[in-house]
Every structure is written in structure tokens, then in C-alpha cells.
mmCIF file of C-alpha atoms and ligand atoms in Angstrom:
data_model
loop_
_atom_site.group_PDB
_atom_site.id
_atom_site.type_symbol
_atom_site.label_atom_id
_atom_site.label_comp_id
_atom_site.label_asym_id
_atom_site.label_seq_id
_atom_site.Cartn_x
_atom_site.Cartn_y
_atom_site.Cartn_z
ATOM 1 C CA MET J 940 -25.768 20.696 30.050
ATOM 2 C CA LYS J 941 -27.569 17.611 28.723
ATOM 3 C CA LYS J 942 -24.924 17.179 25.517
ATOM 4 C CA ILE J 943 -21.987 16.743 27.957
ATOM 5 C CA LEU J 944 -24.002 14.237 30.125
ATOM 6 C CA TYR J 945 -24.388 12.031 27.034
ATOM 7 C CA VAL J 946 -20.555 12.372 25.935
ATOM 8 C CA PRO J 947 -19.464 9.411 28.579
ATOM 9 C CA GLY J 948 -21.701 6.892 27.015
ATOM 10 C CA VAL J 949 -20.776 7.548 23.688
ATOM 11 C CA VAL J 950 -16.977 7.252 24.846
ATOM 12 C CA VAL J 951 -17.519 3.865 26.408
ATOM 13 C CA ALA J 952 -19.381 2.407 23.447
ATOM 14 C CA LEU J 953 -16.929 3.725 21.153
ATOM 15 C CA SER J 954 -13.782 2.286 22.411
ATOM 16 C CA SER J 955 -15.699 -1.022 23.261
ATOM 17 C CA LEU J 956 -16.413 -1.153 19.483
ATOM 18 C CA LEU J 957 -12.773 -0.518 18.976
ATOM 19 C CA ALA J 958 -11.254 -3.202 21.495
ATOM 20 C CA VAL J 959 -13.616 -5.521 19.607
ATOM 21 C CA ASN J 960 -12.131 -4.905 16.123
ATOM 22 C CA ALA J 961 -8.614 -4.702 17.593
ATOM 23 C CA PHE J 962 -8.787 -8.432 18.587
ATOM 24 C CA ALA J 963 -10.906 -9.945 15.750
ATOM 25 C CA GLN J 964 -8.431 -11.546 13.431
ATOM 26 C CA ALA J 965 -9.524 -11.435 9.879
ATOM 27 C CA LYS J 966 -10.093 -14.566 7.915
ATOM 28 C CA PRO J 967 -7.371 -15.208 5.901
ATOM 29 C CA ASP J 968 -9.140 -15.315 2.480
ATOM 30 C CA VAL J 969 -10.112 -11.967 3.452
ATOM 31 C CA LEU J 970 -6.908 -10.773 4.299
ATOM 32 C CA VAL J 971 -5.948 -11.804 0.899
ATOM 33 C CA LYS J 972 -8.598 -9.632 -0.586
ATOM 34 C CA GLN J 973 -7.666 -6.824 1.303
ATOM 35 C CA ARG J 974 -3.958 -6.680 0.334
ATOM 36 C CA GLN J 975 -4.963 -7.284 -3.263
ATOM 37 C CA ALA J 976 -7.207 -4.355 -2.739
ATOM 38 C CA ALA J 977 -4.505 -2.235 -1.583
ATOM 39 C CA MET J 978 -2.058 -3.017 -4.299
ATOM 40 C CA THR J 979 -4.721 -2.420 -6.824
ATOM 41 C CA LEU J 980 -4.805 1.182 -5.626
ATOM 42 C CA GLN J 981 -1.594 1.479 -5.787
ATOM 43 C CA GLY J 982 -1.359 0.403 -9.254
ATOM 44 C CA LYS J 983 -4.062 2.988 -10.026
ATOM 45 C CA TYR J 984 -2.568 6.157 -8.542
ATOM 46 C CA PHE J 985 0.958 4.714 -9.770
ATOM 47 C CA GLY J 986 0.188 3.876 -13.390
ATOM 48 C CA PRO J 987 -0.508 7.621 -14.366
ATOM 49 C CA LEU J 988 2.704 8.931 -12.786
ATOM 50 C CA GLY J 989 4.553 5.764 -14.840
ATOM 51 C CA GLY J 990 3.092 7.115 -17.853
ATOM 52 C CA MET J 991 4.497 10.421 -17.187
ATOM 53 C CA ALA J 992 8.013 9.641 -16.359
ATOM 54 C CA ALA J 993 8.030 7.043 -19.345
ATOM 55 C CA GLY J 994 6.782 10.116 -21.482
ATOM 56 C CA ARG J 995 3.803 8.490 -22.676
ATOM 57 C CA VAL J 996 1.551 10.742 -20.817
ATOM 58 C CA PRO J 997 2.056 14.483 -20.504
ATOM 59 C CA PHE J 998 3.819 15.435 -17.237
ATOM 60 C CA ASP J 999 1.231 17.272 -14.824
ATOM 61 C CA ALA J 1000 3.089 18.405 -11.244
ATOM 62 C CA ALA J 1001 -0.388 18.519 -9.888
ATOM 63 C CA VAL J 1002 -1.290 15.229 -10.719
ATOM 64 C CA VAL J 1003 1.960 13.539 -9.037
ATOM 65 C CA SER J 1004 1.831 15.442 -6.150
ATOM 66 C CA ARG J 1005 -2.087 14.559 -5.432
ATOM 67 C CA ASN J 1006 -1.174 10.895 -6.323
ATOM 68 C CA ALA J 1007 2.033 10.665 -4.512
ATOM 69 C CA GLY J 1008 0.087 12.049 -1.433
ATOM 70 C CA TYR J 1009 -2.329 8.724 -1.969
ATOM 71 C CA LEU J 1010 0.470 6.206 -2.440
ATOM 72 C CA GLU J 1011 2.190 7.505 0.952
ATOM 73 C CA VAL J 1012 -0.748 6.115 2.613
ATOM 74 C CA LEU J 1013 -1.383 3.365 0.384
ATOM 75 C CA ALA J 1014 2.133 1.965 0.574
ATOM 76 C CA LYS J 1015 1.186 1.314 4.357
ATOM 77 C CA MET J 1016 -1.400 -0.525 3.815
ATOM 78 C CA PRO J 1017 -0.983 -4.368 2.342
ATOM 79 C CA TRP J 1018 1.691 -5.530 4.604
ATOM 80 C CA ASP J 1019 -0.320 -6.956 7.190
ATOM 81 C CA GLY J 1020 -2.274 -8.867 5.022
ATOM 82 C CA PHE J 1021 0.550 -10.880 4.289
ATOM 83 C CA ASP J 1022 -0.210 -12.579 7.421
ATOM 84 C CA ALA J 1023 1.625 -16.194 7.727
ATOM 85 C CA SER J 1024 -2.204 -17.452 8.110
ATOM 86 C CA THR J 1025 -2.787 -16.805 4.569
ATOM 87 C CA SER J 1026 0.337 -18.989 3.418
ATOM 88 C CA GLY J 1027 -2.345 -21.629 2.233
ATOM 89 C CA GLU J 1028 -4.597 -19.077 0.387
ATOM 90 C CA LYS J 1029 -4.934 -19.113 -3.594
ATOM 91 C CA SER J 1030 -3.089 -15.793 -4.482
ATOM 92 C CA ASN J 1031 -0.261 -14.612 -6.669
ATOM 93 C CA ALA J 1032 2.338 -14.139 -3.317
ATOM 94 C CA LEU J 1033 5.119 -16.480 -3.795
ATOM 95 C CA PRO J 1034 6.150 -18.945 -0.987
ATOM 96 C CA GLU J 1035 8.905 -16.662 -0.295
ATOM 97 C CA VAL J 1036 6.680 -14.085 0.864
ATOM 98 C CA PHE J 1037 6.594 -16.212 4.058
ATOM 99 C CA SER J 1038 9.887 -18.071 3.866
ATOM 100 C CA ASN J 1039 11.830 -14.928 3.690
ATOM 101 C CA THR J 1040 9.674 -12.370 6.224
ATOM 102 C CA ALA J 1041 12.806 -10.441 6.457
ATOM 103 C CA LYS J 1042 13.674 -9.713 2.868
ATOM 104 C CA PHE J 1043 9.953 -9.065 2.113
ATOM 105 C CA LYS J 1044 9.733 -6.588 4.651
ATOM 106 C CA GLN J 1045 13.048 -4.619 3.277
ATOM 107 C CA ALA J 1046 11.175 -4.416 -0.015
ATOM 108 C CA ALA J 1047 8.067 -3.098 1.746
ATOM 109 C CA ASP J 1048 10.152 -0.592 3.733
ATOM 110 C CA HIS J 1049 12.110 0.654 0.628
ATOM 111 C CA LEU J 1050 9.053 1.294 -1.371
ATOM 112 C CA GLN J 1051 7.788 3.457 1.703
ATOM 113 C CA THR J 1052 11.126 5.238 1.644
ATOM 114 C CA GLU J 1053 11.097 5.991 -2.317
ATOM 115 C CA VAL J 1054 7.416 7.180 -2.254
ATOM 116 C CA GLY J 1055 8.380 9.544 0.769
ATOM 117 C CA LYS J 1056 11.114 10.829 -1.252
ATOM 118 C CA LEU J 1057 8.675 11.310 -4.228
ATOM 119 C CA VAL J 1058 6.079 13.115 -2.408
ATOM 120 C CA THR J 1059 8.906 15.543 -1.266
ATOM 121 C CA VAL J 1060 10.263 15.963 -4.524
ATOM 122 C CA SER J 1061 6.918 16.365 -6.031
ATOM 123 C CA LYS J 1062 6.177 19.271 -4.078
ATOM 124 C CA GLY J 1063 9.206 21.329 -5.263
ATOM 125 C CA GLY J 1064 7.915 20.822 -9.089
ATOM 126 C CA ASN J 1065 11.157 20.104 -10.857
ATOM 127 C CA GLU J 1066 10.184 17.856 -13.799
ATOM 128 C CA ALA J 1067 13.590 15.825 -14.091
ATOM 129 C CA ASP J 1068 13.625 15.149 -10.579
ATOM 130 C CA THR J 1069 10.049 14.019 -10.165
ATOM 131 C CA LYS J 1070 10.294 11.805 -12.896
ATOM 132 C CA ALA J 1071 13.661 10.134 -11.642
ATOM 133 C CA ALA J 1072 11.734 9.826 -8.001
ATOM 134 C CA ILE J 1073 8.800 8.199 -9.995
ATOM 135 C CA GLY J 1074 11.606 5.830 -11.605
ATOM 136 C CA ALA J 1075 12.838 4.641 -8.449
ATOM 137 C CA VAL J 1076 9.448 4.216 -7.154
ATOM 138 C CA GLY J 1077 8.437 1.900 -9.879
ATOM 139 C CA LYS J 1078 11.759 0.141 -9.332
ATOM 140 C CA ALA J 1079 10.518 -0.327 -5.507
ATOM 141 C CA CYS J 1080 7.321 -1.752 -7.167
ATOM 142 C CA GLY J 1081 8.859 -3.894 -9.759
ATOM 143 C CA GLY J 1082 11.857 -5.349 -7.421
ATOM 144 C CA CYS J 1083 9.538 -6.968 -5.108
ATOM 145 C CA HIS J 1084 7.095 -8.217 -7.683
ATOM 146 C CA GLU J 1085 10.289 -10.080 -8.870
ATOM 147 C CA ASP J 1086 10.958 -11.644 -6.145
ATOM 148 C CA PHE J 1087 7.950 -12.158 -4.170
ATOM 149 C CA ARG J 1088 4.709 -12.337 -6.818
ATOM 150 C CA VAL J 1089 3.698 -15.140 -9.386
ATOM 151 C CA LYS J 1090 5.072 -13.670 -12.871
ATOM 152 C CA GLN J 1091 2.378 -11.965 -14.780
ATOM 153 C CA LYS J 1092 2.050 -13.124 -18.446
HETATM 154 C C1 HEC C 1418 7.300 -5.756 -1.078
HETATM 155 C C2 HEC C 1418 6.737 -6.334 -1.801
HETATM 156 C C3 HEC C 1418 5.704 -5.302 -2.945
HETATM 157 C C4 HEC C 1418 5.716 -4.205 -3.174
HETATM 158 C C5 HEC C 1418 6.896 -2.947 -2.822
HETATM 159 C C6 HEC C 1418 4.880 -4.108 -3.955
HETATM 160 N N1 HEC C 1418 4.068 -5.010 -4.489
HETATM 161 FE FE1 HEC C 1418 2.589 -5.535 -5.564
HETATM 162 N N2 HEC C 1418 2.223 -7.197 -5.180
HETATM 163 C C7 HEC C 1418 2.787 -7.788 -4.310
HETATM 164 C C8 HEC C 1418 2.499 -9.395 -4.147
HETATM 165 C C9 HEC C 1418 3.265 -10.495 -3.263
HETATM 166 C C10 HEC C 1418 1.181 -9.383 -4.819
HETATM 167 C C11 HEC C 1418 0.606 -10.449 -5.068
HETATM 168 C C12 HEC C 1418 -0.519 -10.191 -4.086
HETATM 169 C C13 HEC C 1418 -1.407 -11.509 -3.958
HETATM 170 O O1 HEC C 1418 -1.741 -11.992 -4.877
HETATM 171 O O2 HEC C 1418 -1.908 -11.596 -3.008
HETATM 172 C C14 HEC C 1418 1.482 -8.264 -5.524
HETATM 173 C C15 HEC C 1418 -0.186 -7.514 -6.352
HETATM 174 C C16 HEC C 1418 -0.058 -6.321 -6.976
HETATM 175 C C17 HEC C 1418 -0.835 -6.153 -7.784
HETATM 176 C C18 HEC C 1418 -2.115 -7.064 -8.174
HETATM 177 C C19 HEC C 1418 -3.441 -7.039 -7.354
HETATM 178 C C20 HEC C 1418 -4.484 -7.987 -7.262
HETATM 179 O O3 HEC C 1418 -5.147 -7.694 -7.305
HETATM 180 O O4 HEC C 1418 -3.868 -9.201 -7.838
HETATM 181 C C21 HEC C 1418 -0.743 -4.904 -8.213
HETATM 182 C C22 HEC C 1418 -1.682 -4.122 -9.247
HETATM 183 C C23 HEC C 1418 0.390 -4.552 -7.591
HETATM 184 N N3 HEC C 1418 0.746 -5.429 -6.817
HETATM 185 C C24 HEC C 1418 0.623 -3.237 -7.925
HETATM 186 C C25 HEC C 1418 2.157 -2.744 -7.021
HETATM 187 C C26 HEC C 1418 2.269 -1.274 -7.188
HETATM 188 C C27 HEC C 1418 2.035 -0.109 -8.264
HETATM 189 C C28 HEC C 1418 3.579 -1.117 -6.241
HETATM 190 C C29 HEC C 1418 4.334 0.070 -5.960
HETATM 191 C C30 HEC C 1418 3.858 1.255 -5.902
HETATM 192 C C31 HEC C 1418 3.717 -2.549 -5.336
HETATM 193 N N4 HEC C 1418 2.677 -3.191 -6.290
HETATM 194 C C32 HEC C 1418 4.355 -2.480 -4.611
HETATM 195 C C33 HEC C 1418 4.362 -7.171 -3.672
HETATM 196 C C34 HEC C 1418 4.430 -5.670 -3.648
#
């Protein structure tokens, strides 16, 4: 009985905490750090798969399937960090990110579609199909970087 009496208090405390978070707008420099962190993690979990598709790393279906699952979540994360408030911050995002938001969103959606396909295909265990799906994800990453990221040396 005692436990039940405490519950409403906990719920109230939790929901007010969530409300504060929902309305607090992160500072532009923090948004940049967060989107770069999400990109960095995509790089971490996509890197080995790209190596497998290119034949540089031995194919490992279990690693592909696991990393594809991570990427499915990570590929949702960077986008709200490209908020207009960040357009003046120092970063590798080209001005087109903020001037051609429709095309940028299309490229972000395209990545999520291709990652979704990779998740499905990687569960089937067909090596050739999986490598092709990895290639399509790599193109989705590279295509957006080509249009929207400062060229890397
Ligand atoms: C819709 C566009 C888009 C897609 C798709 C995209 N990126 Fe990026 N990525 C960017 C932009 C823009 C930057 C520069 C961000 C910045 O400097 O704030 C970036 C930066 C990065 C960085 C450098 C992060 C840092 O710390 O500066 C890595 C690594 C990266 N992306 C990996 C990936 C991988 C891997 C994929 C695919 C799984 C991917 N990206 C898909 C737009 C994209």
C-alpha cells in the first residue's frame, strides 16, 4: 500500500522534468556538437560494413546485422541538430544545409530508407544482397556529404 501512495508523486516529478527538457532549446554550439557526435557514431558503425562491402574486411553477417540495428537509430539523430540557429556556428556544414532545407531533408530521409533496407536484408543472411545494401547506404552518406559538407582533405 505504501508503495502505491508514492507513485503519483513520482509521476508528477518525472513529467515536470520532461516538460522542462521539451521546452529548453539547446544552445547552437551544443546542437553542433551533438549532431557531429551522432555523425561520428554513424561513421564508427558504418565503417566496418563499408570495409566488408569493399572486400577489405572479412564479411561477418552478425556484425552487419548488429551495426545495421545501431545505424537505424543513429540515422534518426543528427537532423534536429541542423537547426537554423546553428547557421552561424563554426562547423563543416555548408550554407546549403540552411538554404536548401528540402533537399537536405530528402537526403536525410534517403539515408533512413536505405538503412531500413539494410536492416531487413542483413537479417536474411545473403552476402551479396547485404553487400549491395551496404553500398546503397554508403552512397546515401556520400551523396549528402558531397552536397552539404565542406570537402574533406
Ligand atoms: C543528409 C545529409 C547527411 C547524411 C545522409 C550523412 N551525413 Fe554525415 N555529415 C553531414 C554534414 C552536413 C556534416 C558536417 C556536420 C558539422 O560539421 O556540423 C557531416 C559530418 C559527418 C562526419 C564528421 C563528424 C564530425 O565530428 O565532424 C562523419 C564521420 C559523418 N558525417 C559520417 C556519416 C555517415 C557514416 C553517414 C551515413 C551512414 C552520414 N554521415 C550521412 C551530412 C550528412
